[in-house]
Structures are given as C-alpha cells and as structure tokens.
Short mmCIF file of C-alpha atoms in Angstrom, two decimals:
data_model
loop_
_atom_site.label_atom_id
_atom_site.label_comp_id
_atom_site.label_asym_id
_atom_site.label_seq_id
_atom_site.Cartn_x
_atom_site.Cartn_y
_atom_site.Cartn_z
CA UNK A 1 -218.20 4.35 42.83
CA UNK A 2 -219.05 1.31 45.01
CA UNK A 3 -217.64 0.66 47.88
CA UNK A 4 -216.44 -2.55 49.35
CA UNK A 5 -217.63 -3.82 52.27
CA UNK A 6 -214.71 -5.30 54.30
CA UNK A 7 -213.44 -6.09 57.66
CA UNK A 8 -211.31 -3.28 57.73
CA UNK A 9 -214.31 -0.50 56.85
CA UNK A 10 -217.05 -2.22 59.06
CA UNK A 11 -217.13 -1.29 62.39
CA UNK A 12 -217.24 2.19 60.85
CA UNK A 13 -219.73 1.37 58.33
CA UNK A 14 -222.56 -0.33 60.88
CA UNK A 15 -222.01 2.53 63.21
CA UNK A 16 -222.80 4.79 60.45
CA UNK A 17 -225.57 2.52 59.47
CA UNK A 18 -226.95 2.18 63.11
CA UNK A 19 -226.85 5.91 63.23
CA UNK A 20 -229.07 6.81 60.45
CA UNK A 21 -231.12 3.81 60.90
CA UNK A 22 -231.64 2.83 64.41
CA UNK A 23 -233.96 -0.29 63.86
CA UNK A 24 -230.67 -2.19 62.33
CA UNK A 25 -229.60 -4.31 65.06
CA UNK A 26 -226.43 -6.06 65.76
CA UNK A 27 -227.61 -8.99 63.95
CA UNK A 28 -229.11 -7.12 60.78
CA UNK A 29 -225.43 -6.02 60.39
CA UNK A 30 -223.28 -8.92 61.39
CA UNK A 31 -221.22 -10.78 58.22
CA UNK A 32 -221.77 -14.59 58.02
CA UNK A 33 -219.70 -16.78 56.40
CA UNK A 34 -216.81 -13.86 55.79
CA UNK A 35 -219.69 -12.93 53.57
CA UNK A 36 -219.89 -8.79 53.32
CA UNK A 37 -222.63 -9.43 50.29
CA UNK A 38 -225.28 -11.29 52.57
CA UNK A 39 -224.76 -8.60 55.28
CA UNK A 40 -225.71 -6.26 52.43
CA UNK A 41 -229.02 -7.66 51.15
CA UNK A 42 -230.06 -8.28 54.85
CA UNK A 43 -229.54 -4.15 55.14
CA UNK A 44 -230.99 -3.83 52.16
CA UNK A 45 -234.31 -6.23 53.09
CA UNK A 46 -234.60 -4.94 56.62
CA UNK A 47 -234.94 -1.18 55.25
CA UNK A 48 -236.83 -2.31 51.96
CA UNK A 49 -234.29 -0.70 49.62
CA UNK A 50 -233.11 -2.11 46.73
CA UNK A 51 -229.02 -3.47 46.15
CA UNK A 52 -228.72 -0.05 44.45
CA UNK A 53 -230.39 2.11 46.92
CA UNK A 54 -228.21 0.00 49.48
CA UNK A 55 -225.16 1.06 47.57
CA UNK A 56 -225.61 4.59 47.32
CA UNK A 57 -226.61 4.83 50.82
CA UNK A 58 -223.18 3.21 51.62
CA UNK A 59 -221.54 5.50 49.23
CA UNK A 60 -223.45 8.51 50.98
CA UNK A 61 -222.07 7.34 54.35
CA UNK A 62 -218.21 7.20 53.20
CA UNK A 63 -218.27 10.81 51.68
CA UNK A 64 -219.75 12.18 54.82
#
C-alpha cells in the first residue's frame, strides 16, 4: 500500500519521521514547490535508503 504524502498527513508524518530519525532536520523534511516527491528522495538520500525502503518506512509509520 503506498501512502501519499500530503499536506493534510505531514505534520504527522515528519514528527514521526523526526522521531525515529533524529538527524532529519526541519529542512530535510520541508516540501518545495508543493512537491511531497522531492521531500521524499531528500528523506530517502539523507538516511541512504532507497524510494522503496523510504516507502515502507512511511507505510511502517502510518500502521503504528
């Protein structure tokens, strides 16, 4: 299942994020553009996971 990354589901989703992973900053997880994808590969770079590792770490955080 893959989960959309939206205004609506952020705030939640970077404080999950930040939680797990406290070297994401602010800026790591900020959306440029009203782009939710670039947020994602900048995640996804700054904890050297791939875009499927990203996802299913994304997924994780939702069903917990």
């Amino acid at each position: 299942m893959k989960i959309a990354i939206n205004k609506e589901n952020l705030k939640e989703l970077t404080t999950k994020l930040k939680n797990k992973y406290p070297s994401l900053t602010d800026s790591n997880l900020s959306i440029t553009n009203n782009n939710e994808e670039s947020m994602h590969t900048m995640v996804a770079y700054k904890l050297r996971k791939s875009k499927e590792e990203m996802s299913l770490i994304i997924e994780e955080l939702y069903t917990n």
